[in-house]
PDB file of C-alpha atoms in Angstrom:
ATOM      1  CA  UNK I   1      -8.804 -18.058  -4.543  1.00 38.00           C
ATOM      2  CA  UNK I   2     -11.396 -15.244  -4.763  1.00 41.00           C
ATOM      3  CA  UNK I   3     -12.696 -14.549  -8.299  1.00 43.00           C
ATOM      4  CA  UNK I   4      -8.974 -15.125  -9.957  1.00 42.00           C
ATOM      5  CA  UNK I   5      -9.682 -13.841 -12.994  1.00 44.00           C
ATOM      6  CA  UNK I   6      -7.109 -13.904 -15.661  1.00 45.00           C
ATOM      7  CA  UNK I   7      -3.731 -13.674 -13.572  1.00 46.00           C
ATOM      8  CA  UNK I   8      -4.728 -16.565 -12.080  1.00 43.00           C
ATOM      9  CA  UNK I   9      -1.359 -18.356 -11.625  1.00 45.00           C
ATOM     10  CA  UNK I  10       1.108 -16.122 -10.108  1.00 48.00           C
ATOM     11  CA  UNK I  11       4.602 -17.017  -8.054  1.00 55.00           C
ATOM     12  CA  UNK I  12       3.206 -17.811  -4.952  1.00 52.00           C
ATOM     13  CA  UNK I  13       4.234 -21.566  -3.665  1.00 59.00           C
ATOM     14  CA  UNK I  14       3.606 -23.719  -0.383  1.00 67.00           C
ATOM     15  CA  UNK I  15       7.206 -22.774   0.180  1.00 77.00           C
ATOM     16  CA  UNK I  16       7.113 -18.973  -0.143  1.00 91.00           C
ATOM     17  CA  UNK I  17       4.121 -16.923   0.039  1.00 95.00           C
ATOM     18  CA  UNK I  18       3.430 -13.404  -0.597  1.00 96.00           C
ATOM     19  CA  UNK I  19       1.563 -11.096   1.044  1.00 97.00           C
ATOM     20  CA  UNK I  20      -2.573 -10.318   0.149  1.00 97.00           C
ATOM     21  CA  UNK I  21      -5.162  -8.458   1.579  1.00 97.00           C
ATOM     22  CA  UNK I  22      -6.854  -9.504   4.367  1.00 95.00           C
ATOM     23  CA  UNK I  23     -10.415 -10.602   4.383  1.00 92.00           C
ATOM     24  CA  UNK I  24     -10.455 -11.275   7.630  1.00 90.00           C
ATOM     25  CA  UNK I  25      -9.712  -8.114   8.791  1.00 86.00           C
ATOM     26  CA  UNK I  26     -12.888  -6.567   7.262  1.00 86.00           C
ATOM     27  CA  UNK I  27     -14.817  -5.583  10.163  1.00 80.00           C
ATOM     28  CA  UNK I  28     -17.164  -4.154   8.450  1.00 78.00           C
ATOM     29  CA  UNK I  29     -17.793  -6.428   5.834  1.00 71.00           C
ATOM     30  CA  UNK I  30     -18.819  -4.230   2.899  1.00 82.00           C
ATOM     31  CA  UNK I  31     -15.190  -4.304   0.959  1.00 91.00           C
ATOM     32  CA  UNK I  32     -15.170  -6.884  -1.509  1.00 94.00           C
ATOM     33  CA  UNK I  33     -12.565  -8.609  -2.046  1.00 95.00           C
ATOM     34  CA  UNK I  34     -11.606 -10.458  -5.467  1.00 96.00           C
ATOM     35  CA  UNK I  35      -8.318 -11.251  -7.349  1.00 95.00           C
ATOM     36  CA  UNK I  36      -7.370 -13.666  -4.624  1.00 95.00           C
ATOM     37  CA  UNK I  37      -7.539 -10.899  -2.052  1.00 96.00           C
ATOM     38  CA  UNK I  38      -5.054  -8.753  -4.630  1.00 97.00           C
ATOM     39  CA  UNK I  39      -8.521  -6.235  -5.191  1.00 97.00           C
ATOM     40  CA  UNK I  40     -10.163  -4.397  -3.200  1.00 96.00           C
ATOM     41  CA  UNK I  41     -13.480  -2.211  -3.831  1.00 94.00           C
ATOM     42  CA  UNK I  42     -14.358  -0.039  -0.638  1.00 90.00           C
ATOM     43  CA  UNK I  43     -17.813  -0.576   0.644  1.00 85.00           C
ATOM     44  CA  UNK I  44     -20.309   2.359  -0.158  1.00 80.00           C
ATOM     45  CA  UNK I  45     -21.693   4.802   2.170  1.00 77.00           C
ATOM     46  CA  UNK I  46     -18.428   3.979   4.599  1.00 78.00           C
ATOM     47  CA  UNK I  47     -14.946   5.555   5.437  1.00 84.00           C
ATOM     48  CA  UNK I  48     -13.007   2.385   6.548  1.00 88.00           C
ATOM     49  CA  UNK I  49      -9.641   1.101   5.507  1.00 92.00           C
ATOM     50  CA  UNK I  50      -9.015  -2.834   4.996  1.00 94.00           C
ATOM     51  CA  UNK I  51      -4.824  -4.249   5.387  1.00 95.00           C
ATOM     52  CA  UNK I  52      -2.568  -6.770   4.229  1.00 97.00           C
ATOM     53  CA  UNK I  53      -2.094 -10.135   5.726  1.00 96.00           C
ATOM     54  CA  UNK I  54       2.116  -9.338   6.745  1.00 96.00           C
ATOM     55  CA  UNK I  55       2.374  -6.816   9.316  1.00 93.00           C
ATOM     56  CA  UNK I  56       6.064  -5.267   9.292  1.00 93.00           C
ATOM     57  CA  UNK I  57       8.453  -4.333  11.921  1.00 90.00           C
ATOM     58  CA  UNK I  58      11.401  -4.175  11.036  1.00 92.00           C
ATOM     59  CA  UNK I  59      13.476  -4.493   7.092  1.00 94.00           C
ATOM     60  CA  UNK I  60      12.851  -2.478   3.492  1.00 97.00           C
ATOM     61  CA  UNK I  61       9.654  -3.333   2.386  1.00 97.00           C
ATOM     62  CA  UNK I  62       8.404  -2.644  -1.874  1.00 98.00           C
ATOM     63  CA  UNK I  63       4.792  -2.543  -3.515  1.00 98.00           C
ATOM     64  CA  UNK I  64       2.754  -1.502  -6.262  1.00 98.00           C
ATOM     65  CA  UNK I  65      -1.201  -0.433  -6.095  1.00 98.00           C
ATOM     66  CA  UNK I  66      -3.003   0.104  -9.059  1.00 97.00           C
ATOM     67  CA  UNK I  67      -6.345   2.732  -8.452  1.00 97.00           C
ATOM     68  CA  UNK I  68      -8.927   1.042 -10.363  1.00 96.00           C
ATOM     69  CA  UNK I  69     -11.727   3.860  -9.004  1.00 94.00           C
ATOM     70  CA  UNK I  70     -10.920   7.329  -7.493  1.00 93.00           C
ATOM     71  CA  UNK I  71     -14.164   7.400  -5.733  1.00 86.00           C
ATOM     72  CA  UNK I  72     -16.040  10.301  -5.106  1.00 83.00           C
ATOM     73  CA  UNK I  73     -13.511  13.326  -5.045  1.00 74.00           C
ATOM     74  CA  UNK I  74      -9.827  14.032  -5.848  1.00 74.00           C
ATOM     75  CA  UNK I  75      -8.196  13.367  -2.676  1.00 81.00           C
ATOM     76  CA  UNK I  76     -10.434   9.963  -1.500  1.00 87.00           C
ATOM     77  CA  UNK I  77      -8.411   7.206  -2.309  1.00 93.00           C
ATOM     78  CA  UNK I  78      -5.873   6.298   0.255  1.00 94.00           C
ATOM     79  CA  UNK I  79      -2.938   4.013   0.011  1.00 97.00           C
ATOM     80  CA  UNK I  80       0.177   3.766   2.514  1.00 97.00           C
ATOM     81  CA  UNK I  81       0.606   1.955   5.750  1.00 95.00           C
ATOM     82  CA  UNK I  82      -1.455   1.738   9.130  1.00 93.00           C
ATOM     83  CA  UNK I  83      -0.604   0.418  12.815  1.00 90.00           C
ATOM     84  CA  UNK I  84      -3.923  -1.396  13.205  1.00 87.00           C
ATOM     85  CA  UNK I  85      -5.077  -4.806  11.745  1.00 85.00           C
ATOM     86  CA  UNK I  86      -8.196  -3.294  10.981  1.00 85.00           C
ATOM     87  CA  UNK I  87     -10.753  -0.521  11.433  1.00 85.00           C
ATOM     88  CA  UNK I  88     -12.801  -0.080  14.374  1.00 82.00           C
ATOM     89  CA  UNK I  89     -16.247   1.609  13.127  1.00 80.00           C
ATOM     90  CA  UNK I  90     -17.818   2.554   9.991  1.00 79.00           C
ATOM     91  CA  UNK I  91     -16.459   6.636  10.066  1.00 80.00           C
ATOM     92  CA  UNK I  92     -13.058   5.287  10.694  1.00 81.00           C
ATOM     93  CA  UNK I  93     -10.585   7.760   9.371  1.00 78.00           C
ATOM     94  CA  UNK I  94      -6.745   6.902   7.936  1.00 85.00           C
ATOM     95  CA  UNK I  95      -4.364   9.874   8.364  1.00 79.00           C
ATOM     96  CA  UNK I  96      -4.633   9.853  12.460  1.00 80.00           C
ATOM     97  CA  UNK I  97      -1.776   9.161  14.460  1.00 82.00           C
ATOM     98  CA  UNK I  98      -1.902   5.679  13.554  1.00 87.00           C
ATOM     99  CA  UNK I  99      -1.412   5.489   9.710  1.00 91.00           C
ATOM    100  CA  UNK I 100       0.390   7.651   7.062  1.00 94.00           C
ATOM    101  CA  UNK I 101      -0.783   7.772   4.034  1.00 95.00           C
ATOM    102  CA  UNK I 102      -0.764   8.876   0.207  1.00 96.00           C
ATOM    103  CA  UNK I 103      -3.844  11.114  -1.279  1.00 95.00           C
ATOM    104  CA  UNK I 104      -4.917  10.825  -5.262  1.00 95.00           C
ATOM    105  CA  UNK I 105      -4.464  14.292  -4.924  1.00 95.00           C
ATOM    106  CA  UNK I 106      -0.808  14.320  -4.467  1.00 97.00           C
ATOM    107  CA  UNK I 107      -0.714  14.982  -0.939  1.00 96.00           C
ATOM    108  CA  UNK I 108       0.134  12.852   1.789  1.00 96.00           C
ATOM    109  CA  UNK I 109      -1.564  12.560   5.071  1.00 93.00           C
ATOM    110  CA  UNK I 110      -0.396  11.601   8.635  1.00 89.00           C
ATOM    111  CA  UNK I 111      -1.480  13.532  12.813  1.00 82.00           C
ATOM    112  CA  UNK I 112      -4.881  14.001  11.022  1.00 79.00           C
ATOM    113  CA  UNK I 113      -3.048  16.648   8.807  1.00 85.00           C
ATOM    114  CA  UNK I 114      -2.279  17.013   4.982  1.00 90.00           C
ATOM    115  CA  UNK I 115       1.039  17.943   3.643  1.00 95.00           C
ATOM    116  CA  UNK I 116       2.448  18.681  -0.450  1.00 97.00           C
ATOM    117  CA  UNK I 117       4.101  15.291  -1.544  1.00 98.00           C
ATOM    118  CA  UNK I 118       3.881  14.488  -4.804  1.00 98.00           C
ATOM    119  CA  UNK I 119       1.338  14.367  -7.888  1.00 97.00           C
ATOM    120  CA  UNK I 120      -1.721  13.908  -8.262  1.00 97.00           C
ATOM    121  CA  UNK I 121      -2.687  10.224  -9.904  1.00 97.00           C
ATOM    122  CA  UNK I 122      -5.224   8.302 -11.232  1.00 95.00           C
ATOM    123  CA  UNK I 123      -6.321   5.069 -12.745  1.00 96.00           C
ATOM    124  CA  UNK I 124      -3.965   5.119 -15.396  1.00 95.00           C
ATOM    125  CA  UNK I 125      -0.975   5.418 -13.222  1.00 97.00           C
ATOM    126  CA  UNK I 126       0.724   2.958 -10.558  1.00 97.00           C
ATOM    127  CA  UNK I 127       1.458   3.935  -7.524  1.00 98.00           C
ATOM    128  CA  UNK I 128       4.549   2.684  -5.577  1.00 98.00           C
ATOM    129  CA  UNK I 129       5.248   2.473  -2.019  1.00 98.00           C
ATOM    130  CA  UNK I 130       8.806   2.108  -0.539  1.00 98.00           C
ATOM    131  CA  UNK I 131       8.079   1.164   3.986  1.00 97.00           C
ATOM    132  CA  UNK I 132      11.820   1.377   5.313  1.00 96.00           C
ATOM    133  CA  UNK I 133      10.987  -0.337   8.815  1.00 93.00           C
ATOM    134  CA  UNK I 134      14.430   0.159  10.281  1.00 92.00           C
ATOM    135  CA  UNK I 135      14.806   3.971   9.726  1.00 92.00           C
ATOM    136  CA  UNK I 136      10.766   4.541  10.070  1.00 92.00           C
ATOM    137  CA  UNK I 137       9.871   6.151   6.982  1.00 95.00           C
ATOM    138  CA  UNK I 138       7.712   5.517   4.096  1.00 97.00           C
ATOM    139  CA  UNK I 139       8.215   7.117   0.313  1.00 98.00           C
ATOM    140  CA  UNK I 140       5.533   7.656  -2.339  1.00 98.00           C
ATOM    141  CA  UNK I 141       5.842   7.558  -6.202  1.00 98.00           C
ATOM    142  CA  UNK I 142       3.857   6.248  -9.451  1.00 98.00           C
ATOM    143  CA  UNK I 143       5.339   5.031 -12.711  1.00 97.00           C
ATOM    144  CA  UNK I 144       9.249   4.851 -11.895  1.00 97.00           C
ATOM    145  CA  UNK I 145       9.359   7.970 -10.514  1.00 98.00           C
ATOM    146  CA  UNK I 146       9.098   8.773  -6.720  1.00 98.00           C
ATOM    147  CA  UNK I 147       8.096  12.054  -4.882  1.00 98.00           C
ATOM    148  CA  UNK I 148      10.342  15.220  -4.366  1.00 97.00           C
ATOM    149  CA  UNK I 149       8.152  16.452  -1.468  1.00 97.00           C
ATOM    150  CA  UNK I 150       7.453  19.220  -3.038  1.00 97.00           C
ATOM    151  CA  UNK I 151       4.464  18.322  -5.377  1.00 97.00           C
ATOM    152  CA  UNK I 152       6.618  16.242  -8.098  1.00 97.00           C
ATOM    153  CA  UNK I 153       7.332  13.234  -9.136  1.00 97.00           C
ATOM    154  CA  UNK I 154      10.513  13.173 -10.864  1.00 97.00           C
ATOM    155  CA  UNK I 155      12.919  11.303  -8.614  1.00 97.00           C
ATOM    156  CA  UNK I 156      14.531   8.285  -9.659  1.00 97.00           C
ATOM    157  CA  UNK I 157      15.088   7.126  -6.203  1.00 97.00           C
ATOM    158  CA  UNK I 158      13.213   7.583  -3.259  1.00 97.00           C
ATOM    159  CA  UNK I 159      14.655   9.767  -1.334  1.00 96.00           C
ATOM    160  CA  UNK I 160      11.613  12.344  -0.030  1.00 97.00           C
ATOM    161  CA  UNK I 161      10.844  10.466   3.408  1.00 97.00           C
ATOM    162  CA  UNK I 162       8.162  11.156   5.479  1.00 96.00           C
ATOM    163  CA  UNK I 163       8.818   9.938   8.645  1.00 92.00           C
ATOM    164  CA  UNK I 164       6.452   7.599  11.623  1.00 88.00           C
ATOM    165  CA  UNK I 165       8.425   7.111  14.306  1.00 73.00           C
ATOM    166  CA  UNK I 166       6.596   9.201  16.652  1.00 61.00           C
ATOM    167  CA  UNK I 167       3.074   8.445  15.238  1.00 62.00           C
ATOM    168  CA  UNK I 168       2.879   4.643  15.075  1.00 68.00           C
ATOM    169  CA  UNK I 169       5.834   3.244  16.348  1.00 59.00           C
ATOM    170  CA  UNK I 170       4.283   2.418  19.403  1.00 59.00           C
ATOM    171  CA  UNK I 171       2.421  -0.787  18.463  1.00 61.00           C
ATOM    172  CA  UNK I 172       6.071  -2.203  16.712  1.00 73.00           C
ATOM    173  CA  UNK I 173       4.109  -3.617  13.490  1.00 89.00           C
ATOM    174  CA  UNK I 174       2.756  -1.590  10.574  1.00 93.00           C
ATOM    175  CA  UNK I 175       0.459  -2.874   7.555  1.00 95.00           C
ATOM    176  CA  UNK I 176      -0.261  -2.200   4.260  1.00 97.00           C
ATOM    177  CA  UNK I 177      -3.684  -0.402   3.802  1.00 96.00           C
ATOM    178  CA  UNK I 178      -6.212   0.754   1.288  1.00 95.00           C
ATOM    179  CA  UNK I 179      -8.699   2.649   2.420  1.00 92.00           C
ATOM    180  CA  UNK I 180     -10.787   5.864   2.037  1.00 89.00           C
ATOM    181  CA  UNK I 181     -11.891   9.293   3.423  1.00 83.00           C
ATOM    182  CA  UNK I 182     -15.500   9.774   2.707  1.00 77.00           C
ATOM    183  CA  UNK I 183     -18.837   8.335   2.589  1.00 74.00           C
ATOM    184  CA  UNK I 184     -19.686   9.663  -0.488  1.00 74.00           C
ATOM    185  CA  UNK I 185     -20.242   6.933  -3.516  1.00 80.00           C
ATOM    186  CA  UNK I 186     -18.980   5.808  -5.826  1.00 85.00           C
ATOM    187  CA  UNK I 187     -15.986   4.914  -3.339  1.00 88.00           C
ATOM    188  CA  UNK I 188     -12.622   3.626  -4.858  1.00 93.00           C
ATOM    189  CA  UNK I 189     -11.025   0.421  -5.429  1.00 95.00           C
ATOM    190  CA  UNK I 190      -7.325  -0.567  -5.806  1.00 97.00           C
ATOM    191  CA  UNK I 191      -5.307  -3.989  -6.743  1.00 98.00           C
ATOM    192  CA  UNK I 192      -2.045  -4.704  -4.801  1.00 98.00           C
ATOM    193  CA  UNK I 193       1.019  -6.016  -6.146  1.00 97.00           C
ATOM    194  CA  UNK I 194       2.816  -7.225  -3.428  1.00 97.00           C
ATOM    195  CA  UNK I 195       5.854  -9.444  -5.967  1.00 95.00           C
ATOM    196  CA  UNK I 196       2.633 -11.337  -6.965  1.00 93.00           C
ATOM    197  CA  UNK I 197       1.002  -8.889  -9.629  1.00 92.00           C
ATOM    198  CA  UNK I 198      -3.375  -9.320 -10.188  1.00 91.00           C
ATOM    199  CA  UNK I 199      -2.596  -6.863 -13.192  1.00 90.00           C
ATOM    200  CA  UNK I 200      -0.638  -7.204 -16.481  1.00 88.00           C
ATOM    201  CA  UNK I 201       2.829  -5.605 -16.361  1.00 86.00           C
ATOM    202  CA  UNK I 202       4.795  -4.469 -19.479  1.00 83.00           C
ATOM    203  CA  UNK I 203       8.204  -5.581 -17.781  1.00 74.00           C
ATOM    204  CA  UNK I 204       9.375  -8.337 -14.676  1.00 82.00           C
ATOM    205  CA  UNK I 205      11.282  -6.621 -12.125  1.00 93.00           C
ATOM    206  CA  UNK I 206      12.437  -8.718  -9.322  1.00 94.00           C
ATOM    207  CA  UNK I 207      14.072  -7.448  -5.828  1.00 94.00           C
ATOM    208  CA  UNK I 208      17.520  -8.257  -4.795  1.00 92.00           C
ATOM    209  CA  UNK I 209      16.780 -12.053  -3.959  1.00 93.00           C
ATOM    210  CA  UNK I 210      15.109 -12.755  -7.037  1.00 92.00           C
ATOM    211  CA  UNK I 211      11.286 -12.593  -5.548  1.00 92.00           C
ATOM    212  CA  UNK I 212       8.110 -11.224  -6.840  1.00 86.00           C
ATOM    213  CA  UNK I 213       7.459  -9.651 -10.297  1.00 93.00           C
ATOM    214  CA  UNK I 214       6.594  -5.635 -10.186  1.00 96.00           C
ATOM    215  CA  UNK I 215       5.977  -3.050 -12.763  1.00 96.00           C
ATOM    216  CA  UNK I 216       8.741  -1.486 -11.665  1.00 97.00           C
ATOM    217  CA  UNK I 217      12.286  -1.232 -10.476  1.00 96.00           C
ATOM    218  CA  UNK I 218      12.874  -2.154  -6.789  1.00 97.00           C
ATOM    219  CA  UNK I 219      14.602   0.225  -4.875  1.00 97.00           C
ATOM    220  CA  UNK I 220      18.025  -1.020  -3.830  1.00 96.00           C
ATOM    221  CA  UNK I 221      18.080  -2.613  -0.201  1.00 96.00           C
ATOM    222  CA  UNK I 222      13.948  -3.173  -0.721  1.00 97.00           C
ATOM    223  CA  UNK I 223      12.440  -6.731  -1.322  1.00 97.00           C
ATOM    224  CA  UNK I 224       8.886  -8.091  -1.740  1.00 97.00           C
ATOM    225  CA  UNK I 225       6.822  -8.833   1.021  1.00 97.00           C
ATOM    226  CA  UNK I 226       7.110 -12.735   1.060  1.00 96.00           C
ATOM    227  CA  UNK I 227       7.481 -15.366   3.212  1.00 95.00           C
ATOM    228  CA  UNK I 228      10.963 -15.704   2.262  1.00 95.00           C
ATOM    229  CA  UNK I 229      12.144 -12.344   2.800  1.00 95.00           C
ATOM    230  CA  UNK I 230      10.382 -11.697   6.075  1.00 93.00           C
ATOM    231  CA  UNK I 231      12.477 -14.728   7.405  1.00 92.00           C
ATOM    232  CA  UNK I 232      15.406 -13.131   6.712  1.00 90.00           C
ATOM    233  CA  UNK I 233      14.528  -9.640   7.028  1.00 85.00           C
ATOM    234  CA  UNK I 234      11.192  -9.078   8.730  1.00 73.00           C
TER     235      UNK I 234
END
């Protein structure tokens, strides 16, 4: 374990593990990682995105990142999903064809073009990510409430999609990603909650089966991304 810290012991067993992010896919080795791969801190003077160790193809997929740096402006730090393990160069770019993702500012990003989502967000929010693999969509929110597409977020279920199907499809598997958009410093950091939390949460919410432990409520039809569930679902 990477610089555990003090969530040290978390659910994860020999018998069911949970998604992290992956070290290995770090190309360009200036992320660090820490939290047992739950945190990641973006390398400075680079625009690369690092993934988590379960790619998805099919199934309802839930988790939580908590922004623990913005980075340098107000629409740098990138969370969502990408269709590559990792990044291929050191000006590397999310929001192309291959990834969609969700902007500090509010907006989302996908085709290399920005879009209103939801609202902006910072380090004292968490943000939540909803990847429905078998309809091809992906929904945005922080703090129990998800996106209305139209700058808001005052939903109580996700229901604003934005849809991949064309855009990165083609590979069949998707991942989550952190990343960012400039090679400004300081550059922003993030910790991932996959059911396995690196940060303290106020209340337990498990998915349907019973796995993981999230800030909050798991959409219905969603689970964690675990061992477990990808058996049965992935």
């Amino acid at each position: 374990v990477n610089n555990a810290g003090t969530n040290a012991q978390v659910v994860d067993t020999p018998s069911n593990n949970f998604c992290v992010m992956n070290q290995a896919a770090n190309r360009f080795p200036n992320s660090t990682f820490t939290l047992g791969n739950l945190a990641v801190a973006m390398g400075a003077s680079q625009s690369t995105f690092n993934t988590g160790s379960f790619g998805l193809t099919k199934g309802k997929w839930y988790f939580e990142m908590k922004p623990t740096a913005l980075g340098s402006g107000s629409d740098n730090c990138l969370v969502g999903i990408v269709s590559r393990s990792d990044s291929t160069g050191t000006s590397d770019y999310l929001g192309e064809p291959t990834s969609v993702i969700y902007r500090n500012n509010g907006n989302y990003k996908k085709d290399s073009g920005n879009a209103t989502y939801g609202a902006s967000w910072g380090t004292s929010d968490i943000v939540m990510v909803a990847v429905d693999c078998d309809n091809n969509n992906i929904y945005f929110g922080t703090n129990g409430q998800w996106a209305d597409g139209s700058g808001n977020n005052d939903e109580a279920n996700p229901t604003s999609a934005i849809a991949f199907t064309n855009t990165m499809i083609t590979e069949g598997t998707v991942f989550p990603t952190f990343g960012d958009l400039s090679t400004n410093s300081p550059e922003p950091a993030g910790q991932f909650n996959f059911g396995n939390p690196p940060f303290s949460i106020s209340s337990g919410n498990a998915d349907a089966n019973g796995f993981g432990n999230f800030e909050y409520a798991v959409p219905s039809g969603y689970f964690a991304l675990c061992t477990k569930n990808l058996n049965t679902y992935g």
